[in-house]
XYZ file of C-alpha atoms in Angstrom:
729
model
C 35.719 385.931 -33.450
C 39.448 385.144 -33.552
C 40.940 382.062 -35.135
C 41.763 380.555 -31.738
C 38.222 380.868 -30.364
C 36.892 379.145 -33.492
C 39.179 376.193 -32.790
C 37.203 373.032 -31.911
C 39.306 372.553 -28.773
C 39.058 376.124 -27.535
C 38.641 375.647 -23.776
C 35.485 376.438 -21.896
C 35.860 378.943 -19.049
C 36.657 377.245 -15.758
C 33.266 378.061 -14.266
C 31.438 376.398 -17.169
C 33.728 373.371 -16.910
C 32.492 372.881 -13.354
C 28.911 373.883 -14.085
C 26.014 371.470 -14.272
C 23.264 369.997 -12.196
C 24.843 368.693 -8.996
C 28.269 368.773 -10.667
C 30.779 366.914 -8.557
C 28.145 365.514 -6.204
C 28.144 361.912 -7.334
C 27.319 358.718 -5.476
C 27.922 356.629 -8.595
C 29.234 353.126 -8.076
C 32.322 352.805 -10.268
C 31.399 349.212 -11.173
C 28.018 350.348 -12.455
C 29.593 353.198 -14.388
C 32.233 350.949 -15.916
C 29.567 348.587 -17.243
C 27.519 351.483 -18.636
C 30.524 353.045 -20.395
C 31.737 349.747 -21.845
C 28.253 349.346 -23.371
C 27.714 353.079 -23.919
C 25.688 352.659 -27.117
C 22.936 351.172 -24.952
C 23.493 353.574 -22.057
C 23.895 357.090 -23.404
C 21.596 358.146 -20.580
C 24.646 357.730 -18.311
C 26.565 360.556 -19.987
C 25.495 363.232 -17.452
C 26.546 360.971 -14.577
C 29.832 360.252 -16.343
C 30.586 363.957 -16.521
C 29.691 364.433 -12.848
C 31.969 361.508 -11.979
C 34.883 363.202 -13.754
C 34.242 366.588 -12.157
C 33.969 365.052 -8.696
C 37.380 363.402 -8.925
C 39.030 366.366 -10.626
C 37.805 368.634 -7.845
C 39.146 366.162 -5.306
C 42.674 366.067 -6.742
C 42.686 369.830 -7.290
C 42.138 370.264 -3.555
C 44.423 367.393 -2.538
C 47.372 368.524 -4.689
C 46.877 372.278 -4.329
C 50.379 372.742 -2.943
C 51.904 370.857 -5.894
C 50.188 372.883 -8.645
C 52.705 375.209 -10.295
C 52.062 378.597 -11.964
C 52.294 378.884 -15.741
C 55.121 380.890 -17.294
C 55.116 380.495 -21.068
C 54.247 377.838 -23.632
C 57.840 377.474 -24.901
C 59.036 376.298 -21.490
C 56.333 373.687 -21.103
C 58.525 370.661 -21.812
C 61.024 371.729 -19.155
C 58.223 372.522 -16.702
C 56.622 369.139 -17.258
C 59.882 367.318 -16.745
C 60.784 369.388 -13.693
C 57.479 369.650 -11.857
C 55.315 366.793 -13.075
C 57.050 363.810 -11.544
C 54.358 363.566 -8.894
C 54.595 361.876 -5.557
C 56.631 358.718 -5.058
C 54.710 355.533 -4.515
C 55.000 354.078 -1.070
C 57.381 351.156 -1.125
C 55.491 348.117 -2.357
C 56.297 344.583 -1.336
C 57.537 342.703 -4.430
C 55.457 339.838 -5.777
C 56.808 336.632 -4.299
C 54.925 333.857 -6.095
C 52.806 332.952 -9.106
C 49.550 333.358 -7.182
C 50.446 336.923 -6.261
C 51.412 337.699 -9.855
C 48.113 336.340 -11.170
C 46.150 338.318 -8.605
C 47.979 341.512 -9.628
C 47.092 340.858 -13.279
C 43.428 340.388 -12.363
C 43.348 343.537 -10.247
C 44.717 345.679 -13.068
C 42.585 344.132 -15.838
C 39.863 346.837 -16.129
C 42.556 349.494 -16.541
C 44.927 347.611 -18.827
C 42.181 346.273 -21.091
C 40.723 349.731 -21.754
C 43.850 351.899 -22.083
C 44.363 354.300 -23.904
C 40.652 354.648 -24.709
C 40.523 358.325 -23.658
C 42.410 359.245 -26.860
C 40.151 357.182 -29.112
C 37.503 359.856 -29.665
C 39.785 362.880 -30.030
C 39.187 363.043 -33.796
C 35.496 363.554 -34.405
C 33.525 365.540 -36.978
C 34.026 368.771 -35.061
C 37.750 368.417 -34.546
C 39.380 366.029 -37.027
C 40.667 368.801 -39.351
C 42.817 370.369 -36.627
C 46.551 369.741 -36.301
C 46.045 369.017 -32.610
C 43.527 366.237 -33.288
C 45.828 364.755 -35.920
C 48.755 364.732 -33.481
C 46.812 363.074 -30.679
C 45.276 360.574 -33.099
C 48.760 359.643 -34.273
C 49.732 358.965 -30.650
C 46.616 356.839 -30.131
C 47.223 354.807 -33.284
C 50.856 354.242 -32.300
C 49.834 352.952 -28.872
C 46.892 350.938 -30.140
C 48.741 349.440 -33.095
C 45.858 350.036 -35.517
C 47.101 349.888 -39.093
C 50.666 349.070 -37.952
C 52.709 345.945 -37.299
C 52.452 346.556 -33.554
C 49.832 344.752 -31.496
C 47.391 346.725 -29.311
C 48.527 346.885 -25.699
C 45.213 345.409 -24.547
C 45.648 342.376 -26.795
C 49.161 341.797 -25.456
C 47.841 342.029 -21.900
C 45.203 339.420 -22.713
C 47.958 337.153 -24.016
C 49.905 337.651 -20.794
C 46.844 336.695 -18.731
C 46.242 333.614 -20.866
C 49.871 332.573 -20.398
C 49.342 332.766 -16.637
C 46.057 330.800 -16.884
C 44.072 333.878 -15.815
C 40.541 333.748 -17.205
C 38.027 336.551 -16.722
C 34.482 337.108 -18.025
C 33.995 339.351 -21.058
C 34.453 343.066 -20.374
C 30.863 343.843 -21.410
C 29.325 341.267 -19.076
C 27.829 341.934 -15.671
C 29.932 339.026 -14.414
C 33.092 341.036 -15.084
C 32.098 343.937 -12.838
C 31.074 341.438 -10.149
C 34.477 339.701 -10.116
C 35.390 339.800 -6.393
C 39.163 339.815 -6.940
C 38.965 343.075 -8.889
C 39.040 346.067 -6.588
C 36.741 349.080 -6.671
C 39.828 351.231 -7.225
C 40.485 349.432 -10.526
C 36.976 350.160 -11.762
C 37.319 353.762 -10.614
C 40.449 354.371 -12.705
C 39.041 352.469 -15.691
C 35.794 354.450 -15.459
C 37.752 357.711 -15.475
C 39.551 356.562 -18.613
C 36.294 355.619 -20.325
C 34.468 358.762 -19.199
C 37.190 361.015 -20.630
C 36.650 359.332 -24.008
C 33.064 360.647 -24.062
C 34.110 364.291 -23.549
C 37.283 364.898 -25.602
C 36.540 368.557 -26.294
C 35.163 369.453 -22.865
C 38.058 367.926 -20.920
C 40.962 368.213 -23.353
C 43.263 370.014 -20.843
C 42.694 367.241 -18.292
C 43.116 364.552 -20.968
C 46.479 366.018 -21.981
C 47.718 365.978 -18.385
C 46.282 362.511 -17.803
C 48.058 361.247 -20.933
C 51.361 362.789 -19.875
C 51.306 360.966 -16.535
C 50.296 357.756 -18.325
C 53.279 357.953 -20.680
C 55.764 359.332 -18.162
C 55.233 357.540 -14.877
C 55.701 353.914 -13.883
C 52.767 352.353 -12.011
C 52.822 350.128 -8.950
C 52.131 346.905 -10.823
C 55.005 347.648 -13.208
C 57.402 348.071 -10.287
C 56.171 344.886 -8.650
C 56.448 342.805 -11.823
C 59.922 344.106 -12.619
C 61.000 342.935 -9.162
C 59.343 339.569 -9.792
C 61.190 336.848 -11.667
C 58.546 336.122 -14.312
C 60.301 336.719 -17.637
C 57.157 337.087 -19.730
C 55.638 339.626 -17.352
C 58.867 341.637 -17.326
C 58.995 341.585 -21.100
C 55.406 342.814 -21.472
C 55.718 345.679 -18.996
C 59.149 346.729 -20.324
C 57.808 346.676 -23.881
C 54.726 348.641 -22.803
C 56.832 351.221 -20.980
C 59.071 351.709 -24.012
C 56.073 352.284 -26.276
C 54.672 354.838 -23.846
C 57.967 356.697 -23.546
C 58.237 356.945 -27.332
C 55.059 359.051 -27.293
C 56.339 361.590 -24.768
C 57.929 363.896 -27.324
C 54.906 364.081 -29.686
C 52.611 364.439 -26.688
C 54.603 367.354 -25.272
C 54.448 369.000 -28.694
C 50.653 368.650 -28.712
C 50.486 370.185 -25.241
C 52.760 373.068 -26.205
C 50.782 373.690 -29.409
C 47.536 373.700 -27.455
C 48.836 376.255 -24.992
C 50.122 378.238 -27.961
C 46.548 378.678 -29.164
C 45.961 380.800 -26.093
C 48.906 383.141 -26.540
C 47.925 386.596 -25.368
C 45.115 385.257 -23.171
C 47.069 385.025 -19.929
C 44.197 384.228 -17.566
C 42.867 381.452 -19.777
C 46.349 380.010 -20.229
C 46.770 379.830 -16.464
C 43.396 378.086 -16.083
C 44.224 375.544 -18.780
C 47.662 374.921 -17.276
C 46.063 374.276 -13.903
C 43.508 371.919 -15.430
C 46.287 369.975 -17.180
C 48.005 369.481 -13.848
C 44.750 368.267 -12.299
C 44.458 365.679 -15.068
C 48.059 364.653 -14.464
C 47.589 364.218 -10.733
C 44.275 362.438 -11.274
C 46.149 359.753 -13.208
C 48.852 359.547 -10.543
C 46.459 359.519 -7.607
C 44.105 356.929 -9.118
C 46.964 354.605 -10.076
C 48.502 354.954 -6.607
C 45.220 354.146 -4.904
C 44.872 351.021 -7.023
C 48.442 349.935 -6.264
C 48.037 350.441 -2.534
C 44.651 348.725 -2.430
C 46.015 345.811 -4.427
C 48.992 345.566 -2.110
C 46.713 345.477 0.906
C 44.425 342.833 -0.578
C 47.421 340.649 -1.395
C 48.812 340.993 2.115
C 45.460 340.221 3.682
C 45.623 336.778 2.145
C 48.781 336.118 4.156
C 49.001 336.049 7.962
C 47.587 339.047 9.817
C 50.910 339.851 11.602
C 52.844 339.751 8.301
C 50.238 341.956 6.618
C 50.374 344.488 9.455
C 54.190 344.529 9.466
C 54.237 345.269 5.745
C 51.602 347.979 6.177
C 53.516 349.723 8.983
C 56.795 349.480 7.046
C 55.169 351.300 4.128
C 53.702 354.019 6.345
C 56.743 354.569 8.579
C 58.438 357.188 6.393
C 55.307 359.346 6.152
C 54.746 359.059 9.924
C 58.037 360.724 10.870
C 57.903 364.077 12.647
C 54.258 363.967 13.729
C 54.491 362.553 17.247
C 56.400 365.100 19.363
C 57.468 363.649 22.710
C 55.345 360.497 22.585
C 57.319 357.465 23.797
C 56.888 353.770 23.013
C 59.027 351.052 24.546
C 61.405 353.557 26.098
C 62.195 355.608 22.972
C 60.506 358.395 20.993
C 57.883 357.242 18.530
C 59.474 359.320 15.758
C 62.734 357.450 16.350
C 60.951 354.159 15.657
C 59.696 355.506 12.339
C 63.074 357.032 11.393
C 65.001 353.756 11.670
C 65.891 352.030 8.402
C 64.879 349.317 8.006
C 61.808 349.795 10.153
C 61.800 347.330 13.084
C 58.233 346.085 12.662
C 58.625 343.132 15.061
C 60.066 345.298 17.838
C 57.450 347.976 17.264
C 54.521 345.554 17.541
C 56.008 343.928 20.641
C 56.339 347.388 22.207
C 52.689 348.153 21.367
C 51.523 344.938 23.069
C 53.510 345.914 26.192
C 52.179 349.486 26.304
C 49.070 351.214 27.643
C 47.724 351.314 24.100
C 46.873 347.587 24.286
C 44.044 346.222 26.484
C 44.823 342.558 27.102
C 41.433 341.930 28.780
C 39.424 343.521 25.979
C 41.637 343.963 22.868
C 38.744 345.341 20.815
C 38.584 348.339 23.168
C 42.299 349.100 23.087
C 43.353 352.748 23.221
C 45.292 352.216 19.991
C 42.068 351.795 18.020
C 40.572 354.938 19.546
C 43.467 356.965 18.150
C 42.201 356.224 14.619
C 38.516 356.884 15.319
C 36.729 360.040 14.210
C 37.378 361.680 17.576
C 41.011 360.524 17.705
C 44.110 362.532 16.741
C 45.015 360.127 13.917
C 41.658 359.951 12.142
C 42.155 359.437 8.401
C 45.693 358.073 8.721
C 44.383 354.563 8.112
C 41.611 353.418 5.812
C 38.725 351.342 7.135
C 40.336 348.177 5.737
C 43.665 349.014 7.363
C 41.978 349.674 10.698
C 40.232 346.302 10.380
C 43.645 344.680 9.907
C 45.000 346.429 13.023
C 41.994 345.290 15.038
C 42.383 341.692 13.816
C 45.992 341.734 15.016
C 45.062 343.152 18.411
C 42.351 340.518 18.854
C 44.506 337.714 17.401
C 41.825 336.851 14.853
C 42.069 335.949 11.148
C 41.129 338.568 8.589
C 40.944 336.734 5.264
C 40.538 338.375 1.902
C 39.424 341.965 1.997
C 35.738 341.894 1.050
C 34.720 343.651 -2.137
C 31.992 346.192 -1.559
C 29.588 345.016 -4.228
C 26.202 346.030 -5.423
C 24.568 344.607 -8.489
C 24.940 347.113 -11.334
C 21.915 349.361 -11.487
C 22.385 350.265 -15.136
C 18.951 349.255 -16.349
C 17.033 350.796 -13.456
C 18.865 354.129 -13.845
C 18.037 354.230 -17.520
C 14.356 354.913 -16.988
C 15.097 357.833 -14.735
C 17.343 359.533 -17.286
C 15.223 358.832 -20.374
C 14.721 361.871 -22.592
C 11.274 362.830 -23.879
C 12.473 364.314 -27.170
C 11.014 362.733 -30.304
C 12.072 362.628 -33.946
C 10.869 365.653 -35.858
C 11.194 368.061 -32.942
C 14.382 369.442 -34.524
C 15.083 370.429 -38.117
C 17.968 368.673 -39.813
C 20.025 371.843 -39.569
C 19.448 371.945 -35.799
C 20.059 368.221 -35.369
C 23.273 368.488 -37.404
C 24.601 371.164 -35.061
C 23.715 369.178 -31.959
C 25.165 365.884 -33.216
C 28.417 367.563 -34.215
C 28.544 369.063 -30.695
C 27.120 365.994 -28.978
C 29.021 366.552 -25.714
C 26.714 369.487 -25.013
C 23.506 367.954 -26.421
C 23.303 364.301 -25.300
C 19.494 364.411 -25.336
C 19.558 364.686 -29.127
C 20.781 361.079 -29.319
C 17.250 359.795 -28.791
C 16.117 361.807 -31.816
C 19.053 360.485 -33.823
C 18.174 356.908 -32.974
C 14.541 357.317 -34.017
C 15.583 359.040 -37.220
C 18.051 356.284 -38.123
C 15.514 353.537 -37.464
C 12.786 355.226 -39.502
C 15.063 355.756 -42.487
C 16.523 352.231 -42.623
C 13.052 350.743 -42.199
C 11.848 352.848 -45.104
C 14.820 351.812 -47.212
C 14.159 348.147 -46.457
C 10.511 348.444 -47.476
C 11.006 350.285 -50.761
C 14.190 348.699 -52.124
C 14.975 345.154 -53.173
C 17.811 343.385 -51.321
C 21.222 343.251 -52.981
C 20.665 339.496 -53.370
C 17.496 337.620 -52.553
C 19.521 334.969 -50.730
C 22.993 335.486 -49.322
C 25.944 333.199 -49.882
C 29.655 333.900 -49.998
C 29.891 332.907 -53.639
C 26.860 334.903 -54.740
C 28.019 338.012 -52.869
C 31.528 337.764 -54.347
C 30.045 337.437 -57.837
C 27.732 340.414 -57.310
C 30.595 342.519 -55.957
C 32.868 341.737 -58.899
C 30.075 342.255 -61.445
C 29.177 345.608 -59.906
C 32.741 346.826 -60.162
C 33.237 345.590 -63.722
C 30.011 347.250 -64.814
C 31.065 350.543 -63.275
C 34.506 350.437 -64.850
C 33.308 349.355 -68.276
C 30.997 352.369 -68.446
C 33.816 354.894 -68.105
C 34.904 356.867 -71.155
C 37.607 359.552 -70.942
C 36.340 363.082 -71.482
C 36.412 363.878 -75.201
C 34.408 367.118 -75.290
C 33.475 369.941 -72.920
C 31.241 368.837 -69.998
C 27.525 369.435 -70.253
C 27.507 371.226 -66.907
C 29.142 374.611 -66.567
C 31.941 375.475 -64.164
C 29.447 377.537 -62.211
C 27.244 374.471 -61.760
C 30.144 372.461 -60.382
C 31.106 375.209 -57.947
C 27.499 375.365 -56.771
C 27.415 371.586 -56.267
C 30.712 371.557 -54.396
C 29.324 374.101 -51.949
C 26.116 372.117 -51.417
C 27.997 368.881 -50.726
C 30.066 370.566 -48.000
C 27.934 369.386 -45.021
C 28.353 365.777 -46.192
C 32.012 365.814 -47.240
C 33.224 367.925 -44.320
C 31.816 365.162 -42.099
C 33.379 362.351 -44.150
C 33.775 359.210 -42.060
C 31.177 360.291 -39.498
C 29.155 357.088 -39.913
C 32.126 355.183 -38.459
C 33.365 357.631 -35.804
C 31.817 355.640 -32.941
C 32.971 352.190 -34.130
C 35.538 352.186 -31.334
C 32.632 351.147 -29.092
C 32.886 347.711 -30.704
C 36.372 347.234 -29.199
C 34.752 346.052 -25.962
C 31.850 344.109 -27.499
C 31.455 340.700 -29.187
C 32.022 342.068 -32.726
C 35.435 343.531 -31.929
C 37.035 342.113 -35.094
C 34.361 343.763 -37.258
C 34.929 347.046 -35.451
C 38.651 346.841 -36.162
C 37.983 346.614 -39.907
C 35.627 349.577 -39.808
C 38.095 351.622 -37.776
C 40.754 351.118 -40.451
C 38.393 352.834 -42.892
C 37.499 355.578 -40.409
C 41.079 356.489 -39.608
C 41.909 356.562 -43.324
C 39.012 358.987 -43.852
C 40.385 361.368 -41.224
C 44.014 361.022 -42.300
C 45.282 358.497 -39.713
C 47.074 361.216 -37.758
C 48.281 363.170 -40.817
C 46.312 366.366 -41.297
C 47.211 366.750 -44.971
C 45.565 363.373 -45.685
C 42.358 364.186 -43.802
C 39.440 364.093 -46.257
C 37.464 367.004 -44.741
C 40.668 369.056 -44.671
C 41.302 368.326 -48.360
C 37.727 369.288 -49.188
C 38.031 372.484 -47.168
C 41.096 373.409 -49.227
C 39.021 372.822 -52.360
C 36.298 375.134 -51.043
C 38.800 377.866 -50.243
C 40.412 377.517 -53.686
C 36.980 378.337 -55.131
C 36.627 381.297 -52.765
C 33.902 379.521 -50.784
C 34.495 380.614 -47.186
C 32.358 378.659 -44.752
C 32.152 378.937 -40.951
C 33.751 376.093 -38.924
C 31.705 372.908 -39.219
C 31.108 372.786 -35.441
C 29.691 376.314 -35.316
C 26.020 377.247 -35.341
C 26.821 379.635 -38.194
C 27.673 376.607 -40.356
C 24.355 374.841 -39.778
C 22.538 378.156 -40.317
C 24.530 379.120 -43.416
C 21.931 380.500 -45.859
C 23.823 379.326 -48.921
C 23.028 375.673 -48.152
C 19.890 373.889 -49.281
C 18.060 372.558 -46.232
C 18.311 369.011 -47.595
C 22.116 369.281 -47.783
C 21.986 368.203 -44.129
C 19.888 365.075 -44.752
C 22.774 362.705 -45.482
C 25.231 363.838 -42.782
C 22.471 363.791 -40.151
C 21.523 360.246 -41.123
C 25.139 359.049 -41.220
C 25.881 360.488 -37.781
C 22.577 359.201 -36.370
C 23.256 355.641 -37.488
C 26.901 355.881 -36.480
C 26.149 356.682 -32.847
C 24.699 353.161 -32.473
C 27.308 350.876 -34.082
C 26.270 347.825 -32.053
C 22.496 348.133 -32.348
C 22.568 349.042 -36.046
C 25.688 347.061 -37.015
C 24.089 345.229 -39.999
C 22.652 348.473 -41.368
C 25.960 350.250 -40.762
C 27.816 347.569 -42.704
C 25.413 347.986 -45.600
C 25.630 351.782 -45.597
C 29.409 351.577 -45.448
C 29.480 349.278 -48.495
C 27.242 351.649 -50.453
C 29.413 354.653 -49.603
C 32.690 352.922 -50.462
C 31.375 351.532 -53.763
C 30.010 354.939 -54.747
C 33.593 356.205 -55.041
C 34.479 353.706 -57.771
C 33.863 353.454 -61.484
C 32.576 355.735 -64.185
C 30.876 358.347 -62.013
C 33.920 359.448 -60.037
C 36.352 358.948 -62.924
C 34.241 361.156 -65.186
C 33.762 363.682 -62.377
C 37.536 363.968 -61.941
C 37.941 364.594 -65.675
C 35.269 367.276 -65.741
C 36.577 369.085 -62.676
C 40.042 369.104 -64.183
C 38.632 370.494 -67.430
C 37.235 373.489 -65.552
C 40.449 374.034 -63.602
C 38.974 372.738 -60.338
C 41.249 370.611 -58.152
C 39.979 366.990 -58.398
C 42.190 365.748 -55.506
C 39.304 364.703 -53.233
C 37.656 362.735 -56.064
C 40.849 361.004 -57.181
C 41.649 360.141 -53.579
C 38.397 358.211 -53.236
C 38.955 356.428 -56.556
C 42.250 355.024 -55.264
C 41.592 354.522 -51.563
C 38.221 352.821 -52.124
C 39.658 350.153 -54.484
C 38.220 346.620 -54.504
C 41.534 344.848 -53.950
C 42.883 346.175 -50.645
C 40.995 349.453 -50.283
C 37.888 350.519 -48.437
C 35.472 348.701 -50.743
C 37.375 345.452 -50.176
C 37.408 345.973 -46.399
C 33.679 346.796 -46.464
C 32.975 343.530 -48.279
C 35.189 341.506 -45.916
C 33.515 343.055 -42.871
C 30.091 341.938 -44.138
C 31.320 338.423 -44.874
C 32.985 338.088 -41.462
C 29.883 339.401 -39.716
C 27.549 336.959 -41.467
C 29.997 334.113 -40.801
C 29.803 334.928 -37.106
C 26.006 335.068 -37.217
C 25.529 331.707 -38.904
C 28.143 330.082 -36.650
C 26.045 331.005 -33.615
C 22.581 330.418 -35.057
C 21.299 329.136 -38.404
C 20.928 330.038 -42.068
C 17.577 331.772 -41.568
C 19.018 334.083 -38.916
C 21.907 334.840 -41.272
C 19.397 335.701 -43.998
C 17.535 338.046 -41.651
C 20.763 339.900 -40.942
C 21.536 339.999 -44.647
C 18.218 341.749 -45.271
C 19.194 344.341 -42.649
C 22.544 344.829 -44.404
C 20.689 345.293 -47.695
C 18.425 347.893 -46.072
C 21.535 349.749 -44.897
C 22.935 349.589 -48.418
C 19.725 351.062 -49.825
C 19.583 353.733 -47.117
C 22.232 355.831 -48.889
C 19.848 356.326 -51.788
C 16.890 356.902 -49.465
C 18.782 359.509 -47.413
C 19.789 361.516 -50.489
C 16.624 361.315 -52.600
C 15.278 364.768 -51.665
C 18.686 366.388 -51.851
C 19.177 365.249 -55.443
C 15.952 366.911 -56.535
C 16.509 370.027 -54.454
C 20.008 370.441 -55.867
C 18.682 370.633 -59.422
C 15.702 372.791 -58.532
C 17.741 375.302 -56.541
C 20.342 375.648 -59.260
C 17.713 376.146 -61.965
C 15.888 378.667 -59.807
C 19.114 380.661 -59.573
C 19.537 380.623 -63.354
C 15.933 381.380 -64.415
C 13.948 384.574 -63.746
C 12.152 384.358 -60.412
C 8.755 385.124 -61.984
C 9.065 381.961 -64.109
C 10.365 379.619 -61.411
C 9.999 379.186 -57.673
C 11.684 376.643 -55.425
C 9.385 374.349 -53.463
C 10.329 373.488 -49.886
C 11.738 369.977 -49.839
C 13.129 369.945 -46.311
C 11.517 367.657 -43.789
């Protein structure tokens, strides 16, 4: 297998990309899907439908924009090709916002999209991919746009501030009330659902995500154009600031795209397929944003008078209508001449229609004009159903009112039962479950096993270990935290004599810890789910730790990458962590997979297991401090083994501003929130769950510790005197 095909983002063949049960045949309501994806930790059973939703719309734009798709030449010319061919279609001229009410309505209509962008880049760096230069580059772009760990504010937070300034109040994103908001159009939920769905399949749809991101950074949307034409200073400032931040990411994004295509050098057919898929992602972004802009424009106009709304509609469509009407006359001149005039004479045109054979004064609802747009008519599809309703209202001189929102109560809960998996914990070995969780996009059914496994282990830890403190209080927790650190530090003594363990023993241990350290940070990789949930502020703290673990967009600072360099320096050559060969590697003890499987299992449910996750995170971050790691660094250095990964944890996990401090603050903030909304007893119950999570690190590694010693001794002693018992579960 070549280096490129081992890459975590190596593209699937085009036929497999489209494969799947009823792929592309989706009747999914975008409001339902939006709610499920916002609360995905409770609705993983929607993942297959999410994929079908993406494929359906990608197939649609591939067909719709077939004539605009360009052939691929070479990777080096990509930037020029993107600039030259990827400008997309121009938006139809939109009527500028004329008052505060219209501006507020536009903000509401765009809310699902603006409050979730750029979520599709959030999950690019996962266990399988975070060591790659491509993942680091895209993560850097995401962090720059999202403001995490920088002085910049997230775009979504700035948009919320803009809405508050305009007295726009909406229900919480995760609530059913939000998806039932009548002022928000289906088209907004469609685009937002596409964004969210992409975030669940970063490896499967990377070509489309790259194209989608390019359009997002490169092209101005309808609402931006409308607001710029509007006099509201704050709105102009926000959208100008947003546009500048997006444009700043164009150069690094184009480099990522060029590097990705470079992986496929020499594979011409695959390069062409990937190039085509990128363009489909690009046009999907354009098409979805245009549909939202046009639908929002129409809804706004429908709140005004019917004649004014129809005049604006015809003025927008006039340019596209030119050249399609041959010798047809209206009011004594060719119809194409009407549409060619600039500005379009909407008043004269409508007066001419009323005076023509196309209007039935006795029965306006049966006018010939309406028949032209019916299924049997020559202009079927030129107008949407809503636009035809507007035309009919004008012919009949009747009011139209606000365009009704086609609503159905979200069916999230009822769909869940139909998609429930029957797999149970124990049906997979930890090696098998490790492989499936690392490649979760292809094995979503394994999530039910992961959930059962996580629950069983934390319950066991809670039963067999005492809580950190019998009763929680801020003061008591602070005192315990400080005492723990002081005890660890006071026990350290610099190495004064050769280590008791041999160099060979350390090399053996380093190899056995590979499944855990090469997945460093995996317990927090899904904490981005909390961005849309009530504990958003807790999630932000945990994400700071996660992005530090994976290098925050800098490959050389990625912990698994550093550990992989250590392995290679010791001539330990392992298969890629996402490969089946890695999980089947015979050199590993079976129990070497216990800890990473547990960490990933718990991490896939950051909302449901948040207290336990906070406790586990504290245990992991504190384990990197004090005498154990300091002595380990000394002993590795004695044997000429690079201690970089150990020293890194000693510094980055510090109790002042490092990961240990953030872990402590996250627990305190969480328990503050709990007691503020309930009582002291409820807070204590959550504290016990945090303590169980803290103890779970020891529970998850108990068999591995024994197996590590037994396996090493069995390798050193004659086989007839020693045999290794099976400790895997």
